[in-house]
């Protein structure tokens, strides 16, 4: 009896610590199966390409817990190669601090059917290699399960997105014009003053 | 005390901001007023202003002051304009941490060379055109930022924009043609501090511009490019204002400046020799590298640090980062004041202790900033760090004028270059690799500041002592400053200005000044 009490207490304490420090990714079950219309190693253009993502519950993992799923959030996540040397995209186990997934495809209330979305890649998505992950949340807003298009090591089924450059011809022309104006007005002024000084002498 | 017009390093006079007489105006008996001149401010015989009236735009003196410091401020804004926008730029250009770090190093390295060249340019073209040329020729480099599409381009453009920091030299030079040497210290010190504020102001301005431009409908990756047009326009505007409203001399005549017969009364070679062989020069080069240098490094990394570590919005990270650089408004003058105040009671030993305390304090709080886990603590530590580092900059130039009289200009210039070099080195070591996170980088930078400030304990003035050693009774100020001239040069009487300075510098003895007798072997004819 005492041991039961200790076990219960330990479980409660670890749950408490987990919530104090935040839910960790490693504690989540891979309870969703996520599929996307993107093939491995495909290159998509930001602002133009469309991705269709669909997800369904994975029967083997999530027996009975589906009733607690209230919200689902599908995100574009950086593959390890795009995280290398870039600490601002680091994968951290504590989900609150994790920066792997920074672009949301869709976030909506969970429903048992019609789990699909067609997403046009936004123009602020940078050039990088990605995979897609979906989290399900309970009523308290905590992650309770996930699914992703790649394997546990994040090495398969990755695709690339080519971001917009942000450059425009009009910007290039404006930059050239102002630069020319700056240089010409400088030398113009300089020689004009020199000539005036010579004339007055 | 003004030094000879055109002598090596004379363009650096007043750079220190801490020359022995430090005031906002100099009264008539000390420097006679030229009553025939019709200027808004009282002027001396060269028509240089004797009074520093801050809120006036009177032509030509105060107008020059404002044109000058605002040009310098503008160049600081554009040199550090990329820093608060790095979270957006790094995604657009697919930068790695080393790209970002290298760009930071590049942004401060260019000016090491451009500052050396700028003195010669000012001698050749005059400070007005020196300033205008630099500001207007660096405008295209700022516009080039909006064309950048790769890491290499980013580093190259930041390097080129960094050249514009040489406006520091034109700023100081120009004001030494307009203000009497007895107040040039305050004038130049104020201008230097206010120019440096640009590094803080930019952290506020750029995210704000970015937000506004995004609100008008631009995508993020275009908005930051458009934002760079504003610093570019500022360059053009300041360049035009300098050319149209500015003038080289109080009387407006550039050629007179060049015709001055008294060119180079001293030899550059000897001046350089005495600067380079004085060990104190190198200690202060190192020290300035870890006060001004860390200030520049922090300007480059702090906004990104707050954005990433504490998950702040870009403009909030910018506001916090701005308080770091804006502290220059008061912190740098405070350092100089603290140095002067301690010198009143403890002389040069007080100045050295003040410098050590301020700079070490800065280092300790830099270390704590890296360790701080919560936002309020981090901000508090950052503010104390900024005050420590910037006050140390002011305090450094409280001591430098006394290291040498003959080579003051060169030593000031070397210290200035040391600041930029220290910045580049620190960014290279701690902020360019993924080996250290930015918080670790800040911790190590703090430790390095503390270590690199220790050499100030080795600075010993025989006539005044050092931090731990008392002065030697046999050496006087005259001995120290005359030692910079060879026997021949003393025979020629080249050391007279130094003797005058030596007498004035007796205040660095501290409390004992009242009883200091004139040494018997000092030449009396400098009176």
XYZ file of C-alpha atoms in Angstrom, chain B residues 25-496:
472
model
C 33.196 78.768 -22.486
C 36.492 80.481 -21.941
C 36.576 83.945 -20.446
C 38.202 86.954 -21.989
C 41.396 87.447 -20.000
C 42.507 83.874 -20.764
C 41.798 84.118 -24.464
C 41.165 87.617 -25.775
C 37.992 88.214 -27.762
C 38.184 89.718 -31.186
C 35.641 92.503 -30.887
C 35.724 93.439 -34.559
C 34.266 90.134 -35.644
C 30.550 89.987 -36.267
C 29.565 86.507 -35.163
C 26.783 85.294 -32.924
C 29.280 83.881 -30.464
C 32.320 85.547 -28.955
C 35.389 84.554 -30.960
C 39.136 84.634 -30.530
C 41.738 86.109 -32.848
C 41.372 83.226 -35.295
C 37.599 83.694 -35.179
C 37.170 80.368 -33.434
C 34.255 80.360 -31.033
C 35.025 80.765 -27.358
C 31.590 79.704 -26.281
C 29.616 76.549 -26.864
C 25.936 77.348 -27.143
C 24.243 74.015 -27.522
C 20.786 74.982 -28.750
C 21.875 77.495 -31.318
C 22.213 76.986 -35.066
C 24.198 80.155 -35.569
C 26.442 80.213 -38.593
C 29.164 79.118 -38.682
C 30.249 77.669 -35.379
C 27.191 75.998 -33.909
C 25.903 75.127 -37.345
C 29.136 73.259 -37.951
C 28.731 71.441 -34.658
C 25.261 70.229 -35.516
C 26.028 69.345 -39.152
C 29.065 67.477 -37.955
C 27.635 65.364 -35.178
C 24.483 64.554 -37.132
C 26.592 63.323 -40.075
C 28.539 61.097 -37.695
C 25.288 59.916 -36.105
C 23.878 59.081 -39.556
C 26.899 56.944 -40.373
C 26.509 55.045 -37.117
C 22.841 54.492 -37.950
C 23.627 52.988 -41.340
C 26.607 50.918 -40.132
C 24.483 49.159 -37.510
C 21.167 49.319 -39.386
C 21.291 45.636 -40.286
C 21.749 44.460 -36.694
C 18.147 44.732 -35.429
C 16.807 43.316 -38.697
C 19.019 40.227 -38.647
C 16.135 37.914 -37.613
C 14.456 38.760 -40.929
C 17.587 39.025 -43.066
C 18.942 35.667 -41.890
C 15.839 33.925 -43.189
C 15.773 35.863 -46.453
C 19.417 35.212 -47.305
C 19.653 31.785 -45.655
C 22.504 32.932 -43.413
C 24.335 30.747 -40.942
C 25.657 31.978 -37.627
C 29.141 32.371 -39.071
C 27.801 34.532 -41.912
C 26.131 36.813 -39.398
C 29.245 36.949 -37.233
C 31.530 37.631 -40.176
C 29.304 40.460 -41.322
C 29.513 41.963 -37.850
C 33.296 41.780 -37.953
C 33.315 43.300 -41.424
C 31.109 46.195 -40.353
C 33.688 47.436 -37.835
C 36.868 46.523 -39.686
C 36.536 48.825 -42.666
C 36.758 51.953 -40.600
C 40.132 51.009 -39.119
C 41.617 51.905 -42.464
C 39.225 54.620 -43.537
C 39.865 56.564 -40.333
C 43.590 56.558 -41.045
C 43.028 57.866 -44.572
C 40.438 60.422 -43.513
C 42.945 62.635 -41.744
C 44.859 63.053 -44.974
C 41.635 63.656 -46.916
C 40.666 66.412 -44.513
C 44.081 67.976 -44.864
C 43.695 67.890 -48.638
C 40.076 68.843 -49.216
C 39.127 70.431 -45.939
C 36.788 68.885 -43.381
C 33.607 70.033 -45.102
C 34.340 68.190 -48.321
C 35.960 65.369 -46.389
C 32.692 64.819 -44.563
C 30.529 65.364 -47.662
C 32.616 63.027 -49.810
C 32.479 60.250 -47.267
C 28.800 60.589 -46.498
C 27.696 60.864 -50.132
C 29.987 58.193 -51.512
C 28.839 55.748 -48.852
C 25.168 56.401 -49.701
C 25.325 53.985 -52.687
C 26.677 51.261 -50.376
C 23.630 51.685 -48.128
C 21.309 51.436 -51.129
C 23.189 48.309 -52.226
C 21.852 46.537 -49.150
C 18.471 46.271 -50.827
C 20.057 44.396 -53.723
C 21.813 41.766 -51.630
C 20.761 38.173 -52.220
C 23.513 36.037 -50.711
C 25.668 35.734 -47.615
C 28.730 36.967 -49.491
C 26.916 40.043 -50.698
C 25.670 40.766 -47.198
C 29.165 40.644 -45.706
C 30.607 42.754 -48.517
C 27.981 45.480 -48.229
C 28.300 45.705 -44.443
C 32.054 46.051 -44.889
C 31.611 48.903 -47.331
C 29.042 50.712 -45.222
C 31.458 50.452 -42.289
C 33.931 52.746 -44.055
C 31.594 55.627 -43.310
C 32.535 55.560 -39.610
C 35.542 57.646 -40.596
C 33.222 60.655 -40.278
C 34.489 60.602 -36.720
C 37.747 62.096 -37.950
C 36.127 64.741 -40.149
C 33.795 65.633 -37.296
C 36.611 66.220 -34.829
C 38.822 67.960 -37.393
C 36.060 70.295 -38.516
C 35.271 71.343 -35.012
C 38.851 72.065 -34.184
C 38.766 74.682 -36.952
C 35.697 76.278 -35.418
C 36.170 76.138 -31.669
C 38.854 77.493 -29.436
C 41.176 74.871 -28.067
C 40.189 75.601 -24.503
C 36.657 74.389 -25.085
C 37.341 71.985 -27.934
C 37.437 69.167 -25.400
C 33.818 69.509 -24.364
C 32.684 70.154 -27.908
C 34.410 67.124 -29.366
C 33.482 64.898 -26.466
C 29.814 65.789 -26.829
C 29.932 65.226 -30.568
C 31.630 61.837 -30.190
C 29.120 60.658 -27.603
C 26.108 61.865 -29.547
C 27.405 60.307 -32.742
C 27.871 56.970 -30.991
C 24.232 57.147 -29.949
C 23.406 56.392 -33.572
C 24.273 52.780 -32.851
C 21.446 52.758 -30.319
C 18.985 54.852 -32.267
C 19.217 52.539 -35.249
C 17.968 49.598 -33.150
C 14.779 51.603 -32.610
C 14.443 53.174 -36.035
C 14.945 50.179 -38.294
C 12.385 47.780 -36.715
C 9.907 50.660 -36.608
C 10.417 51.415 -40.293
C 10.167 47.702 -41.068
C 6.849 47.446 -39.227
C 5.427 50.515 -40.944
C 6.479 49.297 -44.373
C 5.010 45.847 -43.707
C 1.727 47.473 -42.682
C 1.511 49.148 -46.079
C 1.404 45.706 -47.617
C 4.976 44.574 -48.274
C 6.098 41.051 -47.581
C 8.756 40.765 -44.864
C 11.559 40.003 -47.303
C 10.856 43.169 -49.284
C 10.037 45.378 -46.328
C 13.519 45.216 -44.786
C 15.072 46.115 -48.121
C 12.861 49.169 -48.459
C 13.699 50.130 -44.870
C 17.336 50.575 -45.866
C 16.413 53.389 -48.207
C 15.838 55.659 -45.231
C 19.439 55.616 -43.931
C 20.524 56.035 -47.549
C 18.391 59.145 -47.932
C 19.737 60.474 -44.642
C 23.244 60.200 -46.090
C 22.246 62.186 -49.157
C 20.388 64.811 -47.133
C 23.283 65.293 -44.721
C 25.772 65.431 -47.566
C 23.799 68.160 -49.307
C 23.285 70.097 -46.076
C 26.997 69.913 -45.322
C 27.888 71.169 -48.775
C 25.317 73.958 -48.893
C 25.231 75.143 -45.293
C 28.703 74.292 -44.089
C 31.944 76.139 -44.413
C 35.491 75.098 -43.676
C 36.549 78.046 -41.589
C 34.790 80.731 -39.577
C 35.585 83.174 -42.318
C 34.534 80.747 -45.015
C 37.785 80.581 -46.879
C 39.188 77.145 -47.609
C 42.317 78.179 -49.427
C 43.527 80.133 -46.411
C 43.568 76.876 -44.478
C 45.862 75.350 -47.038
C 48.071 78.377 -47.385
C 48.960 78.454 -43.708
C 52.706 78.639 -43.723
C 53.211 76.672 -40.554
C 53.052 73.204 -41.959
C 54.415 70.309 -39.951
C 56.655 71.923 -37.394
C 57.170 68.462 -36.033
C 58.310 65.357 -37.871
C 55.765 62.635 -38.300
C 58.418 59.960 -37.967
C 59.493 61.109 -34.527
C 55.929 61.641 -33.381
C 55.072 58.104 -34.451
C 58.210 56.730 -32.790
C 57.399 58.223 -29.417
C 53.823 57.007 -29.666
C 54.794 53.480 -30.577
C 57.643 53.064 -28.085
C 55.598 54.245 -25.117
C 54.257 51.042 -23.559
C 51.270 52.901 -22.150
C 50.015 53.509 -25.699
C 49.558 49.796 -26.242
C 47.895 49.227 -22.908
C 45.324 51.865 -23.789
C 44.864 50.439 -27.275
C 43.986 47.140 -25.575
C 41.769 48.811 -22.995
C 39.830 50.826 -25.550
C 39.363 47.660 -27.557
C 37.512 46.306 -24.520
C 35.415 49.341 -23.761
C 34.548 50.886 -27.149
C 35.148 47.563 -28.856
C 32.632 45.670 -26.764
C 30.168 48.508 -27.199
C 30.326 48.099 -30.979
C 30.139 44.292 -30.734
C 27.133 44.487 -28.465
C 25.422 46.939 -30.861
C 25.706 44.191 -33.454
C 24.371 41.251 -31.431
C 22.063 42.528 -28.719
C 18.787 42.924 -30.626
C 19.022 39.439 -32.128
C 19.918 38.108 -28.670
C 16.779 39.472 -27.024
C 14.631 38.381 -29.984
C 15.856 34.799 -29.818
C 16.426 34.203 -26.123
C 13.288 35.817 -24.755
C 11.008 35.379 -27.782
C 10.288 39.068 -28.071
C 8.730 40.807 -31.022
C 11.225 42.504 -33.310
C 10.346 46.066 -32.354
C 10.428 45.274 -28.628
C 13.847 43.652 -28.993
C 14.866 46.812 -30.860
C 13.690 49.113 -28.070
C 15.667 47.170 -25.479
C 18.726 47.072 -27.708
C 18.411 50.805 -28.300
C 18.725 51.614 -24.609
C 22.172 50.077 -24.749
C 23.507 52.490 -27.354
C 21.505 55.517 -26.254
C 23.089 55.412 -22.815
C 26.024 57.107 -24.555
C 24.158 60.375 -24.199
C 25.084 60.524 -20.541
C 27.319 57.556 -19.739
C 30.324 58.635 -21.768
C 30.416 62.185 -20.396
C 29.858 60.693 -16.946
C 32.989 58.593 -17.335
C 35.012 61.656 -18.172
C 33.501 63.534 -15.270
C 34.222 60.672 -12.870
C 37.805 60.646 -14.078
C 38.154 64.401 -13.515
C 36.476 64.215 -10.131
C 38.730 61.463 -8.852
C 41.734 63.339 -10.183
C 40.848 66.291 -7.965
C 41.527 64.208 -4.857
C 43.806 61.427 -5.992
C 45.358 62.756 -9.157
C 46.348 60.367 -11.911
C 46.132 57.402 -9.534
C 42.468 58.268 -9.061
C 41.930 58.382 -12.820
C 43.492 54.938 -13.243
C 41.424 53.437 -10.447
C 38.252 55.017 -11.852
C 38.989 53.558 -15.255
C 39.687 50.134 -13.838
C 36.581 50.130 -11.668
C 34.234 51.304 -14.447
C 35.567 48.930 -17.074
C 35.666 45.941 -14.731
C 32.123 46.716 -13.616
C 31.115 46.667 -17.261
C 32.794 43.296 -17.665
C 31.108 41.805 -14.610
C 27.673 42.876 -15.777
C 28.359 41.621 -19.280
C 29.077 38.245 -17.718
C 25.875 38.446 -15.678
C 23.908 39.474 -18.775
C 24.909 36.242 -20.451
C 23.835 34.317 -17.381
C 20.489 36.090 -16.898
C 17.541 33.816 -17.527
C 14.723 36.255 -17.025
C 13.954 39.303 -19.112
C 13.878 41.961 -16.355
C 17.210 40.791 -14.970
C 18.743 40.708 -18.436
C 17.620 44.258 -19.176
C 18.881 45.523 -15.821
C 22.272 43.876 -16.269
C 22.505 45.170 -19.834
C 21.908 48.738 -18.718
C 24.579 48.572 -16.018
C 26.934 46.923 -18.523
C 26.319 49.751 -20.990
C 26.994 52.431 -18.381
C 30.190 50.683 -17.296
C 31.551 50.198 -20.808
C 30.659 53.652 -22.108
C 31.817 55.463 -18.988
C 35.075 53.539 -19.354
C 35.391 54.972 -22.884
C 35.070 58.441 -21.437
C 37.490 57.653 -18.623
C 40.072 56.220 -21.040
C 40.247 59.552 -22.767
C 40.607 61.122 -19.355
C 44.042 59.509 -19.102
C 45.246 59.441 -22.704
C 46.021 63.186 -22.933
C 48.649 62.667 -20.248
C 50.397 59.715 -21.828
C 52.172 61.967 -24.281
C 51.979 65.574 -25.306
C 54.018 65.301 -28.448
C 52.233 62.282 -29.856
C 48.728 62.857 -28.502
C 47.113 62.731 -31.917
C 48.746 59.504 -32.976
C 48.022 57.803 -29.654
C 44.383 58.895 -29.770
C 44.189 57.573 -33.322
C 45.779 54.256 -32.362
C 43.402 53.889 -29.419
C 40.459 54.592 -31.707
C 41.657 51.954 -34.146
C 42.142 49.599 -31.195
C 38.468 50.031 -30.384
C 37.411 48.807 -33.802
C 39.998 46.053 -33.788
C 38.837 44.831 -30.368
C 35.291 44.778 -31.670
C 36.213 42.729 -34.720
C 38.277 40.296 -32.674
C 35.577 39.773 -30.038
C 32.900 39.175 -32.651
C 35.150 36.745 -34.467
C 35.987 34.775 -31.333
C 32.644 34.614 -29.593
C 29.808 35.480 -31.943
C 30.715 33.889 -35.253
C 30.532 30.196 -34.553
C 27.903 27.794 -33.372
C 30.443 26.569 -30.831
C 29.139 29.240 -28.444
C 25.554 30.325 -28.096
C 25.136 34.081 -27.903
C 24.632 33.913 -24.140
C 27.897 32.004 -23.764
C 29.520 34.543 -26.055
C 28.389 37.350 -23.757
C 29.715 35.506 -20.720
C 33.096 34.970 -22.313
C 33.178 38.543 -23.534
C 32.576 39.655 -19.948
C 35.447 37.511 -18.713
C 37.685 38.826 -21.484
C 36.820 42.419 -20.537
C 37.794 41.770 -16.929
C 41.080 40.159 -17.967
C 41.987 42.758 -20.575
C 41.362 45.573 -18.109
C 43.936 44.231 -15.665
C 46.906 45.670 -17.627
C 45.852 49.152 -16.501
C 47.562 48.224 -13.246
C 50.837 48.286 -15.143
C 50.447 51.887 -16.269
C 52.955 53.840 -14.241
C 53.702 57.520 -14.507
C 56.975 58.184 -12.697
C 55.756 61.633 -11.641
C 52.346 60.537 -10.448
C 52.532 56.828 -9.691
C 50.258 54.025 -10.721
C 47.401 52.108 -9.160
C 49.599 50.406 -6.616
C 52.883 52.272 -6.693
C 53.526 55.798 -5.427
C 55.288 58.392 -7.584
C 59.039 58.580 -7.498
C 60.214 61.759 -5.834
C 62.987 62.412 -8.327
C 60.871 62.721 -11.471
C 58.761 65.739 -12.333
C 56.188 66.327 -15.017
C 58.762 68.295 -16.991
C 61.134 65.328 -16.995
C 58.489 63.017 -18.315
C 57.314 65.251 -21.130
C 60.742 66.516 -22.105
C 61.945 62.915 -22.417
C 60.004 62.792 -25.666
C 62.503 65.078 -27.327
C 66.129 64.360 -28.142
C 68.911 66.608 -26.882
C 69.067 68.320 -30.270
C 65.380 69.002 -30.294
C 65.561 70.428 -26.794
C 68.373 72.694 -27.926
C 66.156 73.907 -30.748
C 63.473 74.650 -28.218
C 60.921 72.312 -29.752
C 59.736 71.171 -26.358
C 58.255 74.436 -25.144
